[in-house]
Amino acid sequence: MPRRSPIDSVVATTKGDDGTTGLLFGGSRVQKDDPRTEAYGTVDEAVAALGLARAGAAAAPIALPAGIGDLGELLLRLQRELFVVGAELATTPEAWDRLEDGRTRVSAEMVASVETLLVPLEREIEMPREFVVPGETMTSAALELARTILRRAERRAVALRRDGLVPGEHLLPYLNRLADLVWVLARAAEQAEARSATPARRR
């Protein structure tokens, strides 16, 4: 098959037509199903799912308890932080010395910041006593979608760490804690609209 000529597009560079993609800071290209690509691609999915939740919160603003502020603003902050996670996962070992805490590598402060939100928020909401079914409100359902994607990203990151491909010590705790926070935010979103989570077990 003859090689196609590049198209006049900024987005479609055609470089990935062979099934490869570039990582952060250059270096050799990798297959698009490389474990690192799978990991940061899953993080990208979580960013998009949080975007759904943020759009829902914009349509029906939700004030969070305990002086935490507006849900939409918080979700935007978390989306931006996930770009830091993606950058760390998308960096080859040869370029790890170029990573910067809080910009391209998850920092201890990022983990602590999520914990600072999680603990007081837990105290302000009514916690379910059993597993719940997502879908009580549009915003909470989007948050639950984001949570499950974050758990998949966490699993992908665990596999990378096993192979020595996670440079920092805070990335896994951050994903773990963030998924917890997003679950709590889903409950807060429901309760802000005077709704209760639907229990998984039929009564």
Short mmCIF file of N, CA, C and O in Angstrom, two decimals, residues 17 43 49 74 77 82 89 100 109 199:
data_model
loop_
_atom_site.label_atom_id
_atom_site.label_comp_id
_atom_site.label_asym_id
_atom_site.label_seq_id
_atom_site.Cartn_x
_atom_site.Cartn_y
_atom_site.Cartn_z
N ASP A 17 -0.15 6.98 12.63
CA ASP A 17 -0.82 6.03 11.75
C ASP A 17 -0.19 4.64 11.81
O ASP A 17 -0.81 3.65 11.42
N VAL A 43 -6.04 7.89 32.68
CA VAL A 43 -6.13 9.15 33.43
C VAL A 43 -6.85 10.20 32.61
O VAL A 43 -7.68 10.97 33.13
N ALA A 49 -14.38 12.38 32.30
CA ALA A 49 -15.54 12.06 33.12
C ALA A 49 -15.78 13.13 34.18
O ALA A 49 -16.93 13.50 34.46
N LEU A 74 -13.91 23.02 42.30
CA LEU A 74 -13.09 21.93 42.83
C LEU A 74 -12.78 20.91 41.75
O LEU A 74 -11.64 20.43 41.62
N ARG A 77 -10.07 22.03 39.43
CA ARG A 77 -8.76 21.88 40.07
C ARG A 77 -8.28 20.43 39.99
O ARG A 77 -7.12 20.16 39.66
N LEU A 82 -4.83 16.07 37.54
CA LEU A 82 -4.67 14.80 36.84
C LEU A 82 -3.76 14.93 35.62
O LEU A 82 -3.17 13.94 35.18
N LEU A 89 3.27 9.69 34.29
CA LEU A 89 3.13 8.37 33.68
C LEU A 89 3.68 8.34 32.25
O LEU A 89 4.08 7.28 31.75
N GLU A 100 9.20 17.72 37.64
CA GLU A 100 9.10 18.72 38.70
C GLU A 100 7.87 18.44 39.56
O GLU A 100 6.77 18.24 39.03
N GLU A 109 2.39 17.19 48.67
CA GLU A 109 1.40 18.24 48.94
C GLU A 109 0.09 17.97 48.21
O GLU A 109 -0.99 18.28 48.73
N PRO A 199 -29.65 2.03 47.34
CA PRO A 199 -28.88 0.86 47.80
C PRO A 199 -28.79 -0.21 46.72
O PRO A 199 -29.71 -0.38 45.91
#
